[in-house]
XYZ file of C-alpha atoms in Angstrom:
680
model
C -112.549 42.985 -41.693
C -112.310 42.126 -45.364
C -115.006 39.880 -46.750
C -114.760 37.969 -50.013
C -117.184 39.749 -52.317
C -119.840 37.588 -53.919
C -120.652 39.201 -57.215
C -123.810 37.181 -57.837
C -127.215 38.570 -57.038
C -127.767 37.159 -53.585
C -131.310 38.068 -52.585
C -131.952 38.053 -48.843
C -134.722 38.981 -46.415
C -132.542 41.813 -45.110
C -129.634 44.677 -44.355
C -130.818 33.871 -26.962
C -131.271 32.901 -24.038
C -133.278 29.714 -23.648
C -136.782 30.346 -22.372
C -139.155 27.754 -21.040
C -142.183 30.063 -21.245
C -144.170 29.948 -24.455
C -143.820 32.904 -26.791
C -147.175 34.535 -27.582
C -148.248 34.067 -31.192
C -149.563 37.641 -31.304
C -148.630 39.879 -28.377
C -151.424 42.427 -27.783
C -148.975 44.796 -26.103
C -147.323 45.308 -29.498
C -150.358 47.232 -30.795
C -150.951 50.968 -30.902
C -154.739 51.117 -30.623
C -154.756 54.901 -31.017
C -154.245 54.311 -34.763
C -156.875 52.567 -36.876
C -155.756 49.786 -39.251
C -157.036 51.720 -42.273
C -154.978 54.806 -41.376
C -151.606 53.241 -40.646
C -151.403 49.478 -40.356
C -147.706 49.408 -39.463
C -148.195 51.785 -36.533
C -151.363 49.978 -35.461
C -149.641 46.581 -35.447
C -146.205 47.619 -34.096
C -146.545 50.949 -32.288
C -146.674 49.252 -28.896
C -143.523 47.279 -29.727
C -141.751 50.512 -30.652
C -142.746 52.084 -27.340
C -141.485 49.048 -25.395
C -138.174 48.885 -27.247
C -136.603 52.352 -27.349
C -133.314 52.496 -29.200
C -130.286 51.737 -27.076
C -127.299 54.033 -27.664
C -125.336 51.308 -29.518
C -128.001 50.870 -32.205
C -128.930 52.944 -35.218
C -131.836 50.573 -35.870
C -133.403 47.889 -33.713
C -136.174 45.520 -34.774
C -137.370 41.935 -34.748
C -134.317 40.724 -36.674
C -132.091 42.453 -34.150
C -133.875 40.845 -31.207
C -132.943 37.443 -32.582
C -129.420 38.578 -33.409
C -129.012 39.869 -29.856
C -130.256 36.564 -28.472
C -127.911 34.682 -30.780
C -124.968 36.786 -29.665
C -125.619 35.753 -26.068
C -125.934 32.101 -27.082
C -122.716 32.156 -29.080
C -120.840 34.144 -26.459
C -121.811 31.519 -23.877
C -120.340 28.836 -26.143
C -117.119 30.819 -26.542
C -116.734 31.511 -22.836
C -116.972 27.807 -22.106
C -114.244 27.139 -24.666
C -111.839 29.568 -22.961
C -111.980 27.437 -19.807
C -110.518 24.343 -21.470
C -107.010 23.589 -22.709
C -107.649 23.365 -26.446
C -105.288 21.307 -28.611
C -103.059 23.509 -30.819
C -104.509 23.777 -34.322
C -107.952 22.608 -33.242
C -111.082 24.573 -34.037
C -111.559 25.196 -30.315
C -108.087 26.758 -30.115
C -108.715 28.989 -33.112
C -112.075 30.205 -31.846
C -111.008 30.751 -28.240
C -107.730 32.508 -29.102
C -109.372 34.878 -31.588
C -112.074 35.608 -29.024
C -109.592 36.254 -26.201
C -107.435 38.517 -28.372
C -110.480 40.633 -29.184
C -111.234 40.991 -25.475
C -107.668 41.924 -24.495
C -107.909 45.721 -24.419
C -104.723 46.026 -22.328
C -102.632 44.363 -25.010
C -104.360 46.190 -27.859
C -103.784 49.596 -26.236
C -100.179 48.758 -25.415
C -99.480 47.816 -29.044
C -101.148 50.951 -30.437
C -100.178 51.462 -34.077
C -97.289 49.000 -33.972
C -99.166 46.163 -35.807
C -99.659 48.318 -38.925
C -96.381 50.244 -39.149
C -94.408 47.811 -41.289
C -97.205 47.489 -43.861
C -97.720 51.261 -43.963
C -93.983 51.823 -44.464
C -94.060 49.430 -47.434
C -97.094 51.223 -48.904
C -95.262 54.554 -48.708
C -92.484 53.130 -50.919
C -94.836 52.107 -53.736
C -94.185 53.402 -57.267
C -96.450 53.274 -60.296
C -96.229 50.112 -62.339
C -95.403 46.664 -60.954
C -94.967 47.689 -57.287
C -98.328 49.467 -57.257
C -100.073 46.401 -58.654
C -98.228 44.129 -56.223
C -99.354 46.298 -53.297
C -102.921 46.338 -54.590
C -102.980 42.554 -54.956
C -101.550 41.965 -51.489
C -104.170 44.255 -49.961
C -106.973 42.575 -51.893
C -105.899 39.212 -50.531
C -105.998 40.099 -46.844
C -107.077 43.693 -46.130
C -109.633 45.240 -48.453
C -110.423 46.174 -52.034
C -108.641 49.379 -53.113
C -109.525 50.607 -56.623
C -111.311 47.387 -57.616
C -112.125 43.906 -56.342
C -111.669 40.380 -57.615
C -113.358 37.117 -56.706
C -114.619 33.779 -57.989
C -118.183 32.606 -58.417
C -120.301 30.708 -60.917
C -120.119 31.929 -64.487
C -123.500 33.549 -65.062
C -123.709 31.911 -68.493
C -122.376 28.526 -67.332
C -123.569 27.958 -63.776
C -121.615 24.712 -63.372
C -118.209 26.399 -63.741
C -116.498 28.925 -61.480
C -115.176 32.048 -63.204
C -112.946 34.983 -62.219
C -114.678 38.355 -61.791
C -113.477 41.958 -61.568
C -115.760 44.563 -59.975
C -115.679 48.244 -59.047
C -114.631 49.104 -55.502
C -112.314 51.459 -53.656
C -114.625 54.033 -52.034
C -114.020 54.397 -48.321
C -117.581 55.562 -47.703
C -118.941 52.739 -49.867
C -121.500 54.624 -51.935
C -120.681 57.065 -54.718
C -123.575 59.362 -53.736
C -121.790 60.335 -50.522
C -119.099 61.950 -52.657
C -121.204 63.454 -55.431
C -124.379 64.818 -53.833
C -124.205 68.259 -52.244
C -126.558 67.168 -49.469
C -123.792 64.852 -48.201
C -121.177 67.611 -47.776
C -121.085 67.198 -43.983
C -120.488 63.454 -44.260
C -117.743 63.998 -46.800
C -116.052 66.468 -44.431
C -116.433 64.014 -41.547
C -114.772 61.288 -43.608
C -111.851 63.584 -44.392
C -111.463 64.325 -40.668
C -111.499 60.594 -39.915
C -108.691 59.918 -42.367
C -106.615 62.731 -40.897
C -107.084 61.258 -37.400
C -106.065 57.795 -38.561
C -102.950 59.165 -40.263
C -101.959 61.038 -37.087
C -102.561 57.977 -34.914
C -100.318 55.937 -37.205
C -97.449 58.429 -36.844
C -97.958 61.100 -39.532
C -97.428 64.784 -38.623
C -100.744 66.626 -38.279
C -100.213 69.128 -41.107
C -99.184 66.375 -43.502
C -102.084 64.195 -42.319
C -104.619 66.919 -43.144
C -103.135 67.451 -46.619
C -103.058 63.708 -47.261
C -106.662 63.243 -46.128
C -107.860 66.054 -48.404
C -105.988 64.533 -51.352
C -107.454 61.077 -50.659
C -111.010 62.408 -50.513
C -110.473 64.342 -53.752
C -109.129 61.158 -55.371
C -112.048 59.052 -54.137
C -114.477 61.702 -55.378
C -113.112 61.275 -58.878
C -113.280 57.495 -58.469
C -116.917 57.938 -57.451
C -117.631 59.821 -60.687
C -116.573 56.721 -62.612
C -118.530 54.346 -60.379
C -121.904 52.913 -61.246
C -124.860 53.767 -59.040
C -126.470 51.111 -56.863
C -129.397 50.997 -59.286
C -127.074 50.497 -62.271
C -125.305 47.695 -60.416
C -128.596 45.751 -60.373
C -128.476 45.391 -64.179
C -127.070 41.869 -64.375
C -126.858 41.552 -68.159
C -124.978 44.841 -68.450
C -122.556 43.651 -65.756
C -121.485 40.546 -67.683
C -118.475 41.450 -69.847
C -115.989 38.592 -70.424
C -112.516 39.738 -71.430
C -109.249 37.963 -72.132
C -106.148 38.888 -70.181
C -104.880 40.501 -73.380
C -107.997 42.711 -73.391
C -107.342 43.736 -69.793
C -103.757 44.698 -70.598
C -104.832 46.747 -73.583
C -107.792 48.542 -72.013
C -106.637 49.078 -68.431
C -102.870 49.444 -68.686
C -102.387 51.404 -65.453
C -102.604 47.996 -63.758
C -99.821 45.493 -64.413
C -102.045 42.464 -64.929
C -99.074 40.117 -65.341
C -98.012 41.006 -61.802
C -101.517 40.558 -60.416
C -101.926 37.096 -61.923
C -98.361 36.139 -60.975
C -99.124 37.072 -57.353
C -102.255 34.948 -57.453
C -100.211 32.115 -58.904
C -97.940 32.263 -55.851
C -100.949 31.433 -53.673
C -101.984 28.506 -55.871
C -104.517 30.365 -58.007
C -103.117 29.828 -61.476
C -104.324 29.563 -65.059
C -106.582 32.610 -65.135
C -106.844 33.590 -68.795
C -110.221 35.330 -68.748
C -112.056 37.710 -66.443
C -115.670 38.826 -66.360
C -115.593 42.591 -65.908
C -118.597 43.974 -64.098
C -118.392 47.668 -64.981
C -116.131 48.405 -67.975
C -116.740 52.163 -67.842
C -115.627 52.235 -64.212
C -112.391 50.445 -65.073
C -111.791 52.932 -67.898
C -112.279 55.850 -65.511
C -110.175 54.216 -62.788
C -107.402 53.509 -65.292
C -107.296 57.133 -66.443
C -107.417 58.413 -62.870
C -104.505 56.251 -61.705
C -102.393 57.454 -64.614
C -102.955 61.150 -63.894
C -102.733 60.982 -60.087
C -99.381 61.744 -58.402
C -97.815 58.706 -56.736
C -97.830 60.484 -53.359
C -101.641 60.656 -53.477
C -101.916 57.013 -54.522
C -99.710 56.021 -51.590
C -101.886 57.897 -49.133
C -104.999 56.471 -50.756
C -103.716 52.922 -50.191
C -102.707 53.823 -46.644
C -106.184 55.236 -45.990
C -107.827 52.107 -47.331
C -105.522 50.014 -45.152
C -106.149 52.035 -41.976
C -109.931 52.146 -42.298
C -109.888 48.352 -42.614
C -107.537 47.887 -39.649
C -108.925 50.488 -37.223
C -111.509 48.214 -35.588
C -108.793 45.708 -34.609
C -106.267 48.117 -33.119
C -106.126 50.190 -29.931
C -109.119 52.034 -28.512
C -108.153 55.390 -30.041
C -108.238 53.881 -33.546
C -111.568 52.193 -32.884
C -113.070 55.376 -31.405
C -112.052 57.434 -34.440
C -113.622 54.907 -36.803
C -116.784 54.667 -34.714
C -117.196 58.427 -34.464
C -117.568 58.611 -38.223
C -119.006 55.306 -39.455
C -121.111 54.649 -36.366
C -122.031 58.030 -34.936
C -122.059 60.482 -37.859
C -123.052 58.158 -40.672
C -125.512 55.848 -38.875
C -126.582 57.901 -35.830
C -125.347 55.471 -33.171
C -124.618 57.058 -29.819
C -122.439 54.426 -28.218
C -119.931 51.753 -29.231
C -120.933 48.108 -29.107
C -119.690 46.353 -25.971
C -116.280 44.808 -26.437
C -117.591 41.284 -25.873
C -119.944 41.634 -28.832
C -117.160 42.895 -31.061
C -114.833 40.120 -29.907
C -117.488 37.438 -30.327
C -118.375 38.533 -33.852
C -114.914 37.781 -35.285
C -114.625 34.015 -34.706
C -118.351 33.790 -35.419
C -117.605 35.214 -38.865
C -114.143 33.781 -39.578
C -115.042 30.245 -38.474
C -118.741 30.537 -39.249
C -119.519 26.915 -40.040
C -117.437 25.586 -37.151
C -119.471 27.783 -34.820
C -122.614 26.777 -36.709
C -121.928 23.102 -36.074
C -121.864 23.775 -32.332
C -124.887 26.046 -32.564
C -127.210 23.584 -34.296
C -126.150 20.728 -32.018
C -127.431 22.714 -29.045
C -130.226 24.889 -30.402
C -131.812 23.360 -33.535
C -134.175 20.396 -33.054
C -134.770 18.038 -35.988
C -138.533 18.610 -35.836
C -138.034 22.238 -36.912
C -136.337 21.094 -40.115
C -139.165 18.659 -40.842
C -141.790 21.377 -40.337
C -139.897 23.750 -42.627
C -139.725 21.163 -45.400
C -143.498 20.777 -45.159
C -144.022 24.536 -45.317
C -141.665 24.926 -48.282
C -143.595 22.250 -50.181
C -146.878 24.017 -49.470
C -145.482 27.366 -50.587
C -144.066 25.815 -53.754
C -147.504 24.442 -54.623
C -149.118 27.826 -53.977
C -146.626 29.708 -56.143
C -147.267 27.201 -58.927
C -150.974 27.992 -58.660
C -150.254 31.707 -58.904
C -148.100 31.252 -61.990
C -150.795 29.153 -63.651
C -153.402 31.853 -62.948
C -151.452 34.838 -64.285
C -153.422 36.832 -66.839
C -150.393 38.664 -68.250
C -148.095 35.722 -69.032
C -148.264 33.353 -72.000
C -148.545 29.595 -71.595
C -145.077 29.099 -73.088
C -143.404 31.314 -70.480
C -145.565 29.872 -67.704
C -144.276 26.401 -68.559
C -140.677 27.603 -68.201
C -141.526 29.315 -64.915
C -143.089 26.125 -63.568
C -139.984 24.157 -64.564
C -137.807 26.617 -62.671
C -140.043 26.477 -59.597
C -139.977 22.677 -59.588
C -136.167 22.748 -59.772
C -135.622 24.832 -56.620
C -132.816 23.465 -54.448
C -133.956 23.813 -50.815
C -131.507 24.214 -47.933
C -132.781 24.273 -44.363
C -130.996 24.623 -41.054
C -127.389 23.686 -41.803
C -125.160 22.131 -44.495
C -124.776 18.395 -44.886
C -120.989 18.818 -45.059
C -119.129 21.266 -42.823
C -116.286 23.488 -44.015
C -112.751 22.360 -43.122
C -110.697 25.041 -41.327
C -107.594 22.907 -40.723
C -105.377 25.096 -42.943
C -106.234 28.303 -41.071
C -103.613 29.224 -38.459
C -104.473 31.482 -35.521
C -101.333 32.408 -33.581
C -101.805 34.293 -30.282
C -98.141 35.296 -30.286
C -98.945 37.558 -33.234
C -101.012 40.749 -32.950
C -104.798 40.658 -33.220
C -104.581 42.534 -36.535
C -102.080 40.075 -37.986
C -104.432 37.225 -37.092
C -107.346 39.086 -38.653
C -105.274 39.419 -41.818
C -104.418 35.709 -41.732
C -108.092 34.806 -41.395
C -109.038 37.193 -44.200
C -106.349 35.719 -46.448
C -107.666 32.229 -45.696
C -111.196 33.285 -46.651
C -110.061 34.991 -49.851
C -108.041 31.972 -50.944
C -110.902 29.653 -50.034
C -112.900 31.596 -52.611
C -110.193 32.071 -55.260
C -109.120 28.429 -55.324
C -112.530 27.512 -56.688
C -111.519 29.079 -60.004
C -111.951 26.733 -62.923
C -113.495 24.041 -60.762
C -117.097 22.808 -60.866
C -119.485 24.822 -58.728
C -120.256 23.124 -55.407
C -124.014 23.551 -55.311
C -124.181 22.150 -51.803
C -122.040 24.962 -50.381
C -123.818 27.385 -48.064
C -123.430 31.164 -48.434
C -124.649 31.869 -44.885
C -123.763 30.214 -41.614
C -126.509 28.346 -39.696
C -126.463 30.926 -36.878
C -127.282 33.794 -39.268
C -130.697 35.402 -38.780
C -131.595 35.757 -42.450
C -132.481 33.760 -45.572
C -131.481 33.981 -49.220
C -132.096 33.010 -52.826
C -129.099 32.394 -55.108
C -129.938 32.533 -58.839
C -126.896 30.642 -60.150
C -127.777 27.570 -58.082
C -131.540 28.251 -58.121
C -131.564 27.638 -54.394
C -133.459 28.942 -51.383
C -131.739 28.760 -48.019
C -133.142 29.155 -44.499
C -130.459 29.004 -41.783
C -131.352 27.519 -38.404
C -131.246 30.837 -36.540
C -134.213 32.356 -38.369
C -136.455 29.484 -37.285
C -137.395 31.151 -33.996
C -140.207 33.514 -32.920
C -141.410 35.808 -34.358
C -140.504 34.090 -37.650
C -141.343 30.527 -36.677
C -143.199 29.780 -33.449
C -144.059 26.136 -32.683
C -146.615 27.374 -30.156
C -148.436 29.615 -32.644
C -151.490 28.919 -34.781
C -150.931 28.204 -38.475
C -152.216 31.598 -39.606
C -149.443 33.311 -37.655
C -146.697 30.978 -38.868
C -147.819 31.328 -42.488
C -147.881 35.122 -42.055
C -144.351 35.062 -40.664
C -142.026 32.237 -41.785
C -144.429 31.374 -44.610
C -143.975 34.857 -46.054
C -140.198 34.559 -45.617
C -140.270 31.329 -47.632
C -142.504 32.850 -50.287
C -140.307 35.937 -50.394
C -137.193 33.915 -51.209
C -139.069 31.836 -53.791
C -140.339 34.984 -55.478
C -136.751 36.227 -55.814
C -136.369 33.550 -58.468
C -138.863 35.576 -60.501
C -138.075 39.178 -59.548
C -136.487 41.704 -61.921
C -133.068 40.045 -61.486
C -133.916 36.405 -60.735
C -136.150 36.159 -63.787
C -133.039 36.455 -65.970
C -131.884 32.993 -64.872
C -133.288 29.640 -65.958
C -133.930 26.490 -63.939
C -130.267 25.483 -64.195
C -129.000 28.821 -62.883
C -127.789 30.140 -66.235
C -128.448 33.719 -67.344
C -130.832 32.913 -70.157
C -133.834 34.783 -71.529
C -136.687 32.272 -71.278
C -139.389 34.944 -71.679
C -141.301 35.950 -74.787
C -140.882 39.610 -75.706
C -144.534 40.271 -74.924
C -144.313 38.688 -71.481
C -141.142 40.590 -70.642
C -142.825 43.842 -71.664
C -145.885 43.033 -69.543
C -143.652 42.280 -66.549
C -141.773 45.564 -67.045
C -145.006 47.543 -67.241
C -146.151 46.098 -63.920
C -142.837 46.578 -62.137
C -142.684 50.184 -63.356
C -145.899 50.826 -61.422
C -144.349 49.356 -58.276
C -141.260 51.548 -58.742
C -143.426 54.676 -58.969
C -145.411 53.703 -55.883
C -142.256 53.540 -53.778
C -140.630 56.573 -55.434
C -143.549 58.622 -54.086
C -142.837 57.697 -50.449
C -141.259 60.481 -48.393
C -139.031 58.682 -45.889
C -137.678 61.871 -44.274
C -139.209 65.357 -44.430
C -137.166 68.421 -45.373
C -135.126 69.744 -42.461
C -133.032 72.922 -42.518
C -130.929 72.906 -45.679
C -131.600 69.202 -46.226
C -134.315 68.506 -48.833
C -136.977 65.861 -48.275
C -135.734 62.331 -48.912
C -137.799 59.854 -50.937
C -137.531 56.094 -51.273
C -135.752 54.670 -54.320
C -138.219 52.329 -55.997
C -135.737 51.113 -58.611
C -133.092 50.211 -56.035
C -135.595 48.253 -53.912
C -137.591 46.754 -56.767
C -136.454 43.133 -56.341
C -137.180 43.094 -52.618
C -140.531 44.837 -53.061
C -141.564 42.276 -55.686
C -140.508 39.502 -53.295
C -142.386 41.017 -50.345
C -145.604 41.207 -52.334
C -145.122 37.771 -53.835
C -144.260 36.255 -50.463
C -147.430 37.648 -48.909
C -149.705 36.499 -51.697
C -148.209 33.027 -52.002
C -148.147 32.423 -48.236
C -151.768 33.565 -47.946
C -152.784 31.064 -50.625
C -150.719 28.317 -49.006
C -152.396 28.945 -45.662
C -155.873 28.642 -47.166
C -154.812 25.531 -49.075
C -153.788 23.985 -45.751
C -157.375 24.394 -44.493
C -158.942 22.306 -47.232
C -161.134 19.633 -45.700
C -160.869 21.209 -42.271
C -163.196 23.410 -40.297
C -162.159 27.050 -40.467
C -160.382 28.055 -37.257
C -162.273 30.319 -34.895
C -160.969 33.807 -34.053
C -158.271 34.005 -31.388
C -158.151 37.014 -29.066
C -160.800 38.612 -31.258
C -158.820 38.310 -34.517
C -159.763 36.091 -37.459
C -157.082 33.849 -39.004
C -156.799 36.266 -41.938
C -156.200 39.190 -39.594
C -153.653 37.213 -37.616
C -151.820 36.386 -40.843
C -151.301 40.066 -41.663
C -150.571 41.061 -38.072
C -147.844 38.414 -37.932
C -146.307 39.807 -41.102
C -146.372 43.400 -39.844
C -144.781 42.450 -36.546
C -141.806 40.917 -38.383
C -140.811 44.470 -39.327
C -141.382 46.169 -35.968
C -138.429 48.480 -35.411
C -137.132 51.813 -34.231
C -134.634 53.618 -36.436
C -132.674 56.861 -36.348
C -132.987 59.480 -39.081
C -129.307 59.106 -40.011
C -129.846 55.390 -40.581
C -132.974 56.054 -42.634
C -130.922 58.342 -44.878
C -128.023 55.870 -45.101
C -130.165 52.827 -45.893
C -132.275 54.684 -48.430
C -129.107 55.314 -50.438
C -127.604 51.848 -50.322
C -130.001 49.155 -49.089
C -131.956 47.134 -51.654
C -134.659 46.599 -49.009
C -137.347 49.147 -48.263
C -137.609 50.440 -44.713
C -139.673 48.235 -42.385
C -142.631 50.629 -42.231
C -142.981 50.614 -45.998
C -142.453 46.877 -46.389
C -145.742 46.740 -44.536
C -147.864 49.763 -45.461
C -146.783 50.248 -49.089
C -146.890 46.544 -49.926
C -150.231 45.783 -48.286
C -151.950 48.641 -50.130
C -151.905 46.516 -53.304
C -153.614 43.485 -51.727
C -157.408 43.105 -51.748
C -157.197 40.188 -49.311
C -155.688 42.548 -46.757
C -158.508 45.056 -47.233
C -161.072 42.277 -46.883
C -159.482 40.952 -43.694
C -159.843 44.306 -41.916
C -162.926 45.598 -43.814
C -160.961 48.559 -45.182
C -162.714 50.689 -47.782
C -161.153 54.101 -47.105
C -158.412 55.874 -45.163
C -154.703 56.473 -45.730
C -154.054 52.758 -46.276
C -156.634 52.455 -49.030
C -155.484 52.535 -52.657
C -158.045 52.605 -55.490
C -158.177 49.383 -57.499
C -156.998 51.067 -60.688
C -153.769 52.214 -59.002
C -152.802 48.821 -57.594
C -150.451 46.312 -59.178
C -150.159 42.555 -58.721
C -147.103 40.830 -60.200
C -146.902 37.281 -58.883
């Protein structure tokens, strides 16, 4: 399903049944006592958890986040099932949720319809010519299907955070990442993708020989598009990605697209007056423009059809879904089995009507006392980060003062929004096909974003639903957000001692705060504007320290060489922001915990572990997971987060407080003082 792309740097922590029994603060069965803490702390702290939680066939990765997500899916599914038993008023939220849910469950209808829901759109695509009709087709697809060639969207102007601006960004690769097309080691995946496209063409009514030729042409076209695309590391360069252009500039530079048609089409859906766009990757648009001009129209038609079918496949008959899963799920991610239909059906209204579902979720599952406790913890973490900034030996007083101003200006969101989103203009019609309703919902979401153009930024809007197990920092609003669903064990446990909660949810809070000062967040001031508030000397000192962190992670072998596949190493530059935030979150939360003990007697050990040890054990157990090799390879290429094992072992190796807690002076975990780096 198409999602409205948010082009801002949104920094997150990632990629239930009710129980009356208390959840253990630290579960001793999660340990692997055959490994000493100084040899492999991650395995020591989580090896038992891994043994107890072998990967189910439907997962490519399963960890603590996924446990909560699984529990949430059951909770939400229970809510939806109850709604199907009542006669919901037409046009009500209950009707929209229950009808979308029931359509996703109706395999008999989906299999009977087969390819019928997509045939009319595909026929129109196959009549496209270069010029106005190509641009019209592109625009229509961008509104409700996907993002062929490039993407557009609205968000805060990075230089004027109070105003919403129109953005253009690179897109259009069916496999998502340019490296899949350009690196020889990914030849098998590239072949698998070509076979997927051929299957989808055949299922939609194309003769097999033609389908194979079309698929080969599409993959060749996307390979050339990949050559023009920026790498994931390059995309993290915010300043380089800010390139305002007038509409006249767009027409002159990228004339393969009829920009008058694109903006006219947007005007028809009440998005008018766009006279300026911020182009994210000018060199990509130059390459895309040249490629479109030299590519035969037949190939462009099949490219659009391929983009359309890969977006639609999950919402059509079982043969379409199976073909998509065999590539994206099985070959690319290593999953062995499709997700149960109820989970797939539940996920759509949960996404499309996220805040409506969230309103029901928090009413049943989020007590007010949890919000009060979080506000207290956030205040404590804010104080601790201020102390760290004040104590920095590499930053000047002038820059420290600006950093303190930014910290004091954080906008904190906890649990759920004060004002819920209005879905009254979204129509879900069960007389239409499931796919047509998915398109209608996608169009609604796209327009909900686009109609913000030119209007003041709503800084109270939430970018995650309350039932999302995650957290984020948004630089243009200088906000940290903690949805209700993350405030459960192992992240927040009301039955746990403070050391454990500071090591878990405290680190999550500190992590999101530190994003305001990572390699991307540091480019924004207290008001959310991209503004260099650093002295040259301080910026150089920061860069020197982060370069060390990059090299530390670059040296990590995440997969050994196997057959003709070379060894795979972590990408320290891609994960730099998250690695800075992990380290900062740990250090700040540790300080906040000790600050909370002032004037109190130090707590005694529990189950043989000191508070300091319990703090680090709680952190490690957040990242307990099992993961398939295919998923390791996939995430290493595209995820800005390090793998769970290295978020623990590689990050802790820089922290003397960790060594002191477990009396570590040697072993594989130990890093000499001169090789360590502390940033915040």
